[in-house]
Amino acid sequence: MTRALVLNGPNLGRLGSREPEVYGSADHDDLVAAVSRWADELGIDVEVRQTDDESQLVGWLHEAVDARAHVVLNPAAFTHYSYALRDAAAQVTHAGLTLVEVHISNPYAREEFRHRSVIGPIATGTVAGFGVDSYRLALQAVAARA
Ligand code: DQA
């Protein structure tokens, strides 16, 4: 069975109460439930995790490589400046696994500092701007390439 880790970075545990006009009203538990349902439908064995900690995310990316799990990654603010995360994410794609960068909002329609992703160039692809549905589209991409 295709395996995937869905990894959510800093402040995404605050979904629901955090800037709902930008990120919507679904909280992180709602996101986990939706992702689990979509993964079931697509035949993907999924695990969803969230952390505010950069080194934790790096460790989870190493784990994905070792376990041969594809990755759906919302790096949140780390998107814009974390070379450590980029180097870890690059190991996923270099191992022949799919890594989809996802964003709930469309960073390109927002502040200038969000227009640069250091993850995008090493990701398999990026889905952004579709709300929580970005994760469904990312899982479809994983399933299509598996
Ligand atoms: C985000 C966009 C980032 O710019 C921001 O820092 C986040 C969430 C998104 O899902 O839209 O925390 O990754």
Short mmCIF file of N, CA and C and ligand atoms in Angstrom, two decimals:
data_model
loop_
_atom_site.label_atom_id
_atom_site.label_comp_id
_atom_site.label_asym_id
_atom_site.label_seq_id
_atom_site.Cartn_x
_atom_site.Cartn_y
_atom_site.Cartn_z
N MET A 1 0.85 -1.21 0.00
CA MET A 1 0.00 0.00 0.00
C MET A 1 0.88 1.26 0.00
N THR A 2 0.46 2.24 -0.76
CA THR A 2 1.18 3.52 -0.80
C THR A 2 1.13 4.18 0.58
N ARG A 3 2.28 4.61 1.04
CA ARG A 3 2.34 5.27 2.35
C ARG A 3 2.64 6.75 2.17
N ALA A 4 2.02 7.58 3.02
CA ALA A 4 2.32 9.02 2.98
C ALA A 4 2.29 9.61 4.37
N LEU A 5 3.21 10.52 4.60
CA LEU A 5 3.17 11.34 5.81
C LEU A 5 2.68 12.72 5.40
N VAL A 6 1.69 13.24 6.11
CA VAL A 6 1.24 14.61 5.91
C VAL A 6 1.79 15.41 7.09
N LEU A 7 2.69 16.33 6.79
CA LEU A 7 3.42 17.04 7.84
C LEU A 7 3.07 18.52 7.83
N ASN A 8 2.61 19.00 8.95
CA ASN A 8 2.19 20.39 9.08
C ASN A 8 3.10 21.14 10.03
N GLY A 9 3.56 22.30 9.59
CA GLY A 9 4.51 23.09 10.36
C GLY A 9 3.86 24.07 11.33
N PRO A 10 4.64 25.07 11.74
CA PRO A 10 4.27 25.93 12.86
C PRO A 10 2.96 26.70 12.66
N ASN A 11 2.23 26.76 13.74
CA ASN A 11 0.96 27.51 13.86
C ASN A 11 -0.21 26.82 13.18
N LEU A 12 0.02 25.71 12.50
CA LEU A 12 -1.11 25.03 11.85
C LEU A 12 -1.94 24.25 12.87
N GLY A 13 -1.40 24.06 14.05
CA GLY A 13 -2.20 23.49 15.15
C GLY A 13 -3.24 24.48 15.63
N ARG A 14 -3.12 25.73 15.20
CA ARG A 14 -4.06 26.79 15.62
C ARG A 14 -5.15 27.03 14.59
N LEU A 15 -5.20 26.16 13.57
CA LEU A 15 -6.26 26.32 12.56
C LEU A 15 -7.62 26.36 13.25
N GLY A 16 -8.53 27.09 12.66
CA GLY A 16 -9.86 27.22 13.24
C GLY A 16 -9.99 28.55 13.96
N SER A 17 -8.99 28.86 14.81
CA SER A 17 -9.02 30.14 15.51
C SER A 17 -8.04 31.14 14.89
N ARG A 18 -7.05 30.65 14.15
CA ARG A 18 -6.02 31.52 13.59
C ARG A 18 -6.50 32.15 12.27
N GLU A 19 -6.62 33.44 12.24
CA GLU A 19 -6.99 34.17 11.01
C GLU A 19 -7.95 33.38 10.13
N PRO A 20 -9.16 33.12 10.63
CA PRO A 20 -10.10 32.28 9.87
C PRO A 20 -10.46 32.86 8.50
N GLU A 21 -10.31 34.18 8.36
CA GLU A 21 -10.59 34.80 7.05
C GLU A 21 -9.54 34.39 6.01
N VAL A 22 -8.37 33.95 6.50
CA VAL A 22 -7.29 33.49 5.59
C VAL A 22 -7.28 31.97 5.49
N TYR A 23 -7.43 31.30 6.66
CA TYR A 23 -7.21 29.85 6.70
C TYR A 23 -8.48 29.03 6.86
N GLY A 24 -9.64 29.71 7.00
CA GLY A 24 -10.89 28.98 7.11
C GLY A 24 -11.23 28.61 8.54
N SER A 25 -12.36 27.92 8.69
CA SER A 25 -12.87 27.63 10.04
C SER A 25 -12.56 26.21 10.51
N ALA A 26 -12.05 25.37 9.63
CA ALA A 26 -11.72 23.99 10.04
C ALA A 26 -10.51 24.02 10.98
N ASP A 27 -10.59 23.24 12.07
CA ASP A 27 -9.42 23.18 12.95
C ASP A 27 -8.54 21.99 12.55
N HIS A 28 -7.42 21.80 13.26
CA HIS A 28 -6.47 20.76 12.84
C HIS A 28 -7.08 19.37 12.91
N ASP A 29 -7.95 19.14 13.91
CA ASP A 29 -8.62 17.83 14.00
C ASP A 29 -9.51 17.61 12.78
N ASP A 30 -10.20 18.65 12.35
CA ASP A 30 -11.04 18.55 11.14
C ASP A 30 -10.17 18.20 9.93
N LEU A 31 -9.01 18.84 9.87
CA LEU A 31 -8.08 18.59 8.76
C LEU A 31 -7.63 17.12 8.78
N VAL A 32 -7.30 16.62 9.97
CA VAL A 32 -6.86 15.21 10.10
C VAL A 32 -7.98 14.29 9.63
N ALA A 33 -9.22 14.58 10.04
CA ALA A 33 -10.36 13.73 9.66
C ALA A 33 -10.56 13.75 8.15
N ALA A 34 -10.49 14.93 7.55
CA ALA A 34 -10.69 15.04 6.10
C ALA A 34 -9.57 14.32 5.35
N VAL A 35 -8.32 14.53 5.78
CA VAL A 35 -7.18 13.89 5.11
C VAL A 35 -7.29 12.37 5.23
N SER A 36 -7.68 11.89 6.39
CA SER A 36 -7.80 10.44 6.59
C SER A 36 -8.87 9.86 5.66
N ARG A 37 -9.97 10.58 5.52
CA ARG A 37 -11.05 10.11 4.64
C ARG A 37 -10.58 10.09 3.18
N TRP A 38 -9.95 11.16 2.75
CA TRP A 38 -9.48 11.23 1.35
C TRP A 38 -8.43 10.15 1.09
N ALA A 39 -7.54 9.94 2.05
CA ALA A 39 -6.48 8.93 1.87
C ALA A 39 -7.11 7.54 1.75
N ASP A 40 -8.11 7.27 2.57
CA ASP A 40 -8.84 5.98 2.50
C ASP A 40 -9.39 5.77 1.09
N GLU A 41 -10.05 6.80 0.57
CA GLU A 41 -10.67 6.72 -0.76
C GLU A 41 -9.61 6.46 -1.84
N LEU A 42 -8.42 6.99 -1.62
CA LEU A 42 -7.35 6.88 -2.63
C LEU A 42 -6.45 5.66 -2.39
N GLY A 43 -6.73 4.93 -1.31
CA GLY A 43 -5.91 3.75 -1.02
C GLY A 43 -4.51 4.11 -0.52
N ILE A 44 -4.43 5.21 0.20
CA ILE A 44 -3.14 5.64 0.78
C ILE A 44 -3.17 5.43 2.29
N ASP A 45 -2.12 4.82 2.79
CA ASP A 45 -1.95 4.66 4.23
C ASP A 45 -1.30 5.95 4.74
N VAL A 46 -2.08 6.77 5.47
CA VAL A 46 -1.60 8.12 5.80
C VAL A 46 -1.46 8.33 7.30
N GLU A 47 -0.51 9.18 7.64
CA GLU A 47 -0.39 9.64 9.02
C GLU A 47 -0.23 11.16 8.95
N VAL A 48 -0.99 11.88 9.77
CA VAL A 48 -0.93 13.35 9.78
C VAL A 48 -0.27 13.81 11.08
N ARG A 49 0.72 14.66 10.96
CA ARG A 49 1.41 15.17 12.15
C ARG A 49 1.56 16.68 12.05
N GLN A 50 1.65 17.32 13.21
CA GLN A 50 1.86 18.78 13.25
C GLN A 50 2.87 19.09 14.33
N THR A 51 3.76 20.01 14.02
CA THR A 51 4.71 20.49 15.03
C THR A 51 5.06 21.94 14.75
N ASP A 52 5.42 22.64 15.83
CA ASP A 52 5.93 24.01 15.68
C ASP A 52 7.45 24.01 15.60
N ASP A 53 8.05 22.83 15.63
CA ASP A 53 9.49 22.68 15.82
C ASP A 53 10.20 22.28 14.53
N GLU A 54 11.16 23.08 14.12
CA GLU A 54 11.87 22.83 12.85
C GLU A 54 12.63 21.51 12.87
N SER A 55 13.32 21.22 13.98
CA SER A 55 14.13 20.00 14.01
C SER A 55 13.24 18.76 13.99
N GLN A 56 12.05 18.88 14.56
CA GLN A 56 11.09 17.76 14.51
C GLN A 56 10.68 17.48 13.07
N LEU A 57 10.42 18.54 12.33
CA LEU A 57 10.05 18.36 10.91
C LEU A 57 11.19 17.73 10.12
N VAL A 58 12.42 18.18 10.38
CA VAL A 58 13.59 17.59 9.71
C VAL A 58 13.65 16.09 10.02
N GLY A 59 13.46 15.75 11.27
CA GLY A 59 13.50 14.33 11.67
C GLY A 59 12.41 13.52 10.99
N TRP A 60 11.23 14.09 10.86
CA TRP A 60 10.12 13.37 10.20
C TRP A 60 10.41 13.18 8.71
N LEU A 61 11.08 14.14 8.10
CA LEU A 61 11.44 13.98 6.67
C LEU A 61 12.48 12.87 6.51
N HIS A 62 13.44 12.80 7.43
CA HIS A 62 14.40 11.68 7.40
C HIS A 62 13.65 10.35 7.55
N GLU A 63 12.68 10.34 8.46
CA GLU A 63 11.89 9.13 8.70
C GLU A 63 11.15 8.71 7.43
N ALA A 64 10.60 9.69 6.71
CA ALA A 64 9.87 9.38 5.47
C ALA A 64 10.80 8.71 4.46
N VAL A 65 12.02 9.23 4.34
CA VAL A 65 12.99 8.64 3.40
C VAL A 65 13.26 7.19 3.81
N ASP A 66 13.54 6.97 5.09
CA ASP A 66 13.91 5.62 5.55
C ASP A 66 12.74 4.65 5.43
N ALA A 67 11.50 5.16 5.61
CA ALA A 67 10.31 4.30 5.55
C ALA A 67 9.71 4.23 4.15
N ARG A 68 10.33 4.95 3.20
CA ARG A 68 9.82 5.03 1.82
C ARG A 68 8.35 5.49 1.80
N ALA A 69 8.10 6.55 2.53
CA ALA A 69 6.77 7.17 2.55
C ALA A 69 6.83 8.47 1.74
N HIS A 70 5.82 8.69 0.92
CA HIS A 70 5.70 9.97 0.23
C HIS A 70 5.32 11.04 1.26
N VAL A 71 5.48 12.31 0.87
CA VAL A 71 5.26 13.39 1.84
C VAL A 71 4.38 14.48 1.24
N VAL A 72 3.39 14.87 2.02
CA VAL A 72 2.63 16.10 1.75
C VAL A 72 3.05 17.06 2.86
N LEU A 73 3.71 18.14 2.48
CA LEU A 73 4.33 19.02 3.47
C LEU A 73 3.76 20.43 3.39
N ASN A 74 3.17 20.87 4.51
CA ASN A 74 2.86 22.30 4.64
C ASN A 74 3.89 22.88 5.60
N PRO A 75 4.94 23.49 5.06
CA PRO A 75 6.02 23.97 5.92
C PRO A 75 5.67 25.25 6.67
N ALA A 76 4.46 25.80 6.38
CA ALA A 76 4.01 27.05 7.02
C ALA A 76 5.10 28.12 6.86
N ALA A 77 5.40 28.87 7.91
CA ALA A 77 6.35 29.99 7.74
C ALA A 77 7.76 29.50 7.36
N PHE A 78 8.11 28.24 7.70
CA PHE A 78 9.43 27.71 7.32
C PHE A 78 9.61 27.68 5.81
N THR A 79 8.48 27.65 5.09
CA THR A 79 8.51 27.69 3.63
C THR A 79 9.47 28.75 3.11
N HIS A 80 9.43 29.89 3.79
CA HIS A 80 10.03 31.09 3.23
C HIS A 80 11.51 31.28 3.57
N TYR A 81 12.02 30.45 4.51
CA TYR A 81 13.43 30.70 4.90
C TYR A 81 14.20 29.50 5.43
N SER A 82 13.57 28.35 5.58
CA SER A 82 14.30 27.26 6.25
C SER A 82 15.10 26.39 5.27
N TYR A 83 16.40 26.65 5.21
CA TYR A 83 17.27 25.83 4.36
C TYR A 83 17.44 24.43 4.96
N ALA A 84 17.33 24.33 6.28
CA ALA A 84 17.42 23.00 6.91
C ALA A 84 16.28 22.11 6.44
N LEU A 85 15.09 22.70 6.36
CA LEU A 85 13.91 21.95 5.90
C LEU A 85 14.05 21.63 4.41
N ARG A 86 14.55 22.58 3.66
CA ARG A 86 14.76 22.35 2.22
C ARG A 86 15.74 21.19 2.00
N ASP A 87 16.84 21.19 2.74
CA ASP A 87 17.83 20.11 2.57
C ASP A 87 17.25 18.76 2.94
N ALA A 88 16.40 18.73 3.98
CA ALA A 88 15.76 17.47 4.38
C ALA A 88 14.73 17.05 3.34
N ALA A 89 13.96 18.01 2.84
CA ALA A 89 12.93 17.71 1.84
C ALA A 89 13.57 17.22 0.53
N ALA A 90 14.74 17.77 0.21
CA ALA A 90 15.44 17.36 -1.01
C ALA A 90 15.80 15.87 -0.96
N GLN A 91 16.06 15.36 0.23
CA GLN A 91 16.39 13.94 0.36
C GLN A 91 15.20 13.06 0.00
N VAL A 92 13.99 13.58 0.24
CA VAL A 92 12.77 12.82 -0.09
C VAL A 92 12.65 12.66 -1.61
N THR A 93 12.77 13.76 -2.33
CA THR A 93 12.62 13.68 -3.79
C THR A 93 13.81 12.96 -4.42
N HIS A 94 15.01 13.14 -3.86
CA HIS A 94 16.17 12.44 -4.41
C HIS A 94 16.06 10.93 -4.20
N ALA A 95 15.27 10.53 -3.21
CA ALA A 95 15.06 9.09 -2.97
C ALA A 95 13.99 8.53 -3.91
N GLY A 96 13.46 9.37 -4.80
CA GLY A 96 12.46 8.90 -5.76
C GLY A 96 11.05 8.92 -5.19
N LEU A 97 10.88 9.55 -4.05
CA LEU A 97 9.55 9.68 -3.44
C LEU A 97 8.93 11.01 -3.85
N THR A 98 7.61 11.06 -3.81
CA THR A 98 6.90 12.30 -4.14
C THR A 98 6.83 13.20 -2.91
N LEU A 99 7.13 14.46 -3.11
CA LEU A 99 6.94 15.45 -2.04
C LEU A 99 6.11 16.60 -2.61
N VAL A 100 4.91 16.76 -2.07
CA VAL A 100 4.04 17.85 -2.51
C VAL A 100 4.04 18.93 -1.43
N GLU A 101 4.43 20.13 -1.82
CA GLU A 101 4.33 21.30 -0.92
C GLU A 101 2.89 21.78 -0.99
N VAL A 102 2.25 21.95 0.15
CA VAL A 102 0.88 22.46 0.14
C VAL A 102 0.75 23.71 1.00
N HIS A 103 -0.18 24.55 0.57
CA HIS A 103 -0.56 25.72 1.37
C HIS A 103 -2.06 25.86 1.31
N ILE A 104 -2.63 26.24 2.43
CA ILE A 104 -4.07 26.46 2.51
C ILE A 104 -4.41 27.76 1.78
N SER A 105 -3.65 28.79 2.07
CA SER A 105 -3.84 30.08 1.38
C SER A 105 -2.99 30.10 0.12
N ASN A 106 -3.09 31.16 -0.63
CA ASN A 106 -2.22 31.35 -1.80
C ASN A 106 -1.15 32.37 -1.43
N PRO A 107 0.04 31.90 -1.06
CA PRO A 107 1.07 32.83 -0.58
C PRO A 107 1.41 33.91 -1.60
N TYR A 108 1.22 33.63 -2.89
CA TYR A 108 1.60 34.60 -3.94
C TYR A 108 0.62 35.78 -4.00
N ALA A 109 -0.54 35.60 -3.36
CA ALA A 109 -1.52 36.69 -3.33
C ALA A 109 -1.43 37.47 -2.01
N ARG A 110 -0.38 37.17 -1.24
CA ARG A 110 -0.27 37.78 0.09
C ARG A 110 1.00 38.64 0.18
N GLU A 111 1.50 38.83 1.42
CA GLU A 111 2.65 39.72 1.60
C GLU A 111 3.85 39.24 0.78
N GLU A 112 4.70 40.20 0.44
CA GLU A 112 5.88 39.93 -0.38
C GLU A 112 6.77 38.81 0.19
N PHE A 113 6.93 38.78 1.52
CA PHE A 113 7.86 37.78 2.09
C PHE A 113 7.35 36.35 1.86
N ARG A 114 6.05 36.23 1.56
CA ARG A 114 5.49 34.88 1.31
C ARG A 114 5.64 34.45 -0.15
N HIS A 115 6.16 35.33 -0.99
CA HIS A 115 6.23 35.01 -2.42
C HIS A 115 7.38 34.07 -2.74
N ARG A 116 8.32 33.95 -1.79
CA ARG A 116 9.48 33.08 -2.02
C ARG A 116 9.32 31.80 -1.22
N SER A 117 9.43 30.67 -1.89
CA SER A 117 9.49 29.38 -1.20
C SER A 117 10.85 28.77 -1.46
N VAL A 118 11.53 28.39 -0.37
CA VAL A 118 12.82 27.70 -0.54
C VAL A 118 12.59 26.20 -0.73
N ILE A 119 11.35 25.76 -0.51
CA ILE A 119 11.00 24.34 -0.65
C ILE A 119 10.59 24.05 -2.10
N GLY A 120 9.87 24.99 -2.72
CA GLY A 120 9.31 24.77 -4.05
C GLY A 120 10.28 24.18 -5.07
N PRO A 121 11.50 24.71 -5.17
CA PRO A 121 12.42 24.21 -6.20
C PRO A 121 12.82 22.75 -6.04
N ILE A 122 12.72 22.20 -4.83
CA ILE A 122 13.11 20.79 -4.67
C ILE A 122 11.88 19.89 -4.47
N ALA A 123 10.67 20.48 -4.44
CA ALA A 123 9.45 19.67 -4.32
C ALA A 123 9.11 19.04 -5.67
N THR A 124 8.35 17.96 -5.62
CA THR A 124 7.83 17.41 -6.87
C THR A 124 6.87 18.42 -7.49
N GLY A 125 6.04 19.04 -6.66
CA GLY A 125 5.10 20.06 -7.10
C GLY A 125 4.47 20.75 -5.92
N THR A 126 3.70 21.77 -6.22
CA THR A 126 3.10 22.59 -5.16
C THR A 126 1.61 22.77 -5.43
N VAL A 127 0.80 22.69 -4.37
CA VAL A 127 -0.63 22.99 -4.44
C VAL A 127 -0.91 24.08 -3.41
N ALA A 128 -1.47 25.19 -3.83
CA ALA A 128 -1.68 26.30 -2.91
C ALA A 128 -2.96 27.04 -3.25
N GLY A 129 -3.67 27.48 -2.22
CA GLY A 129 -4.76 28.42 -2.44
C GLY A 129 -6.14 27.82 -2.46
N PHE A 130 -6.26 26.52 -2.18
CA PHE A 130 -7.57 25.87 -2.27
C PHE A 130 -8.15 25.53 -0.90
N GLY A 131 -7.66 26.22 0.13
CA GLY A 131 -8.12 25.90 1.47
C GLY A 131 -7.65 24.50 1.85
N VAL A 132 -8.40 23.85 2.75
CA VAL A 132 -8.02 22.49 3.18
C VAL A 132 -8.05 21.52 2.00
N ASP A 133 -8.80 21.87 0.98
CA ASP A 133 -8.87 21.04 -0.23
C ASP A 133 -7.49 20.91 -0.91
N SER A 134 -6.56 21.81 -0.61
CA SER A 134 -5.20 21.68 -1.16
C SER A 134 -4.62 20.31 -0.79
N TYR A 135 -4.97 19.82 0.39
CA TYR A 135 -4.43 18.51 0.84
C TYR A 135 -5.03 17.37 0.01
N ARG A 136 -6.31 17.49 -0.36
CA ARG A 136 -6.94 16.44 -1.19
C ARG A 136 -6.25 16.38 -2.56
N LEU A 137 -6.01 17.57 -3.13
CA LEU A 137 -5.35 17.62 -4.43
C LEU A 137 -3.93 17.07 -4.35
N ALA A 138 -3.26 17.34 -3.24
CA ALA A 138 -1.90 16.83 -3.05
C ALA A 138 -1.91 15.30 -2.94
N LEU A 139 -2.89 14.77 -2.20
CA LEU A 139 -2.98 13.30 -2.05
C LEU A 139 -3.30 12.65 -3.39
N GLN A 140 -4.12 13.32 -4.20
CA GLN A 140 -4.42 12.79 -5.54
C GLN A 140 -3.14 12.72 -6.37
N ALA A 141 -2.29 13.73 -6.23
CA ALA A 141 -1.02 13.73 -6.97
C ALA A 141 -0.14 12.58 -6.49
N VAL A 142 -0.10 12.36 -5.18
CA VAL A 142 0.69 11.24 -4.65
C VAL A 142 0.16 9.92 -5.21
N ALA A 143 -1.17 9.75 -5.19
CA ALA A 143 -1.77 8.49 -5.65
C ALA A 143 -1.50 8.29 -7.15
N ALA A 144 -1.58 9.36 -7.91
CA ALA A 144 -1.40 9.27 -9.37
C ALA A 144 0.02 8.87 -9.73
N ARG A 145 0.99 9.24 -8.87
CA ARG A 145 2.40 8.95 -9.17
C ARG A 145 2.90 7.67 -8.54
N ALA A 146 2.10 7.07 -7.65
CA ALA A 146 2.57 5.90 -6.88
C ALA A 146 2.67 4.65 -7.76
C1 DQA B 1 0.73 28.65 4.89
C2 DQA B 1 1.23 29.94 4.24
C3 DQA B 1 2.46 30.47 4.97
O1 DQA B 1 2.91 31.69 4.37
C4 DQA B 1 2.14 30.75 6.41
O2 DQA B 1 3.31 31.14 7.11
C5 DQA B 1 1.47 29.61 7.10
C6 DQA B 1 0.47 28.83 6.37
C7 DQA B 1 -0.60 28.17 4.26
O3 DQA B 1 -0.94 26.99 4.46
O4 DQA B 1 -1.29 28.94 3.60
O5 DQA B 1 1.66 29.39 8.30
O6 DQA B 1 1.71 27.64 4.68
#
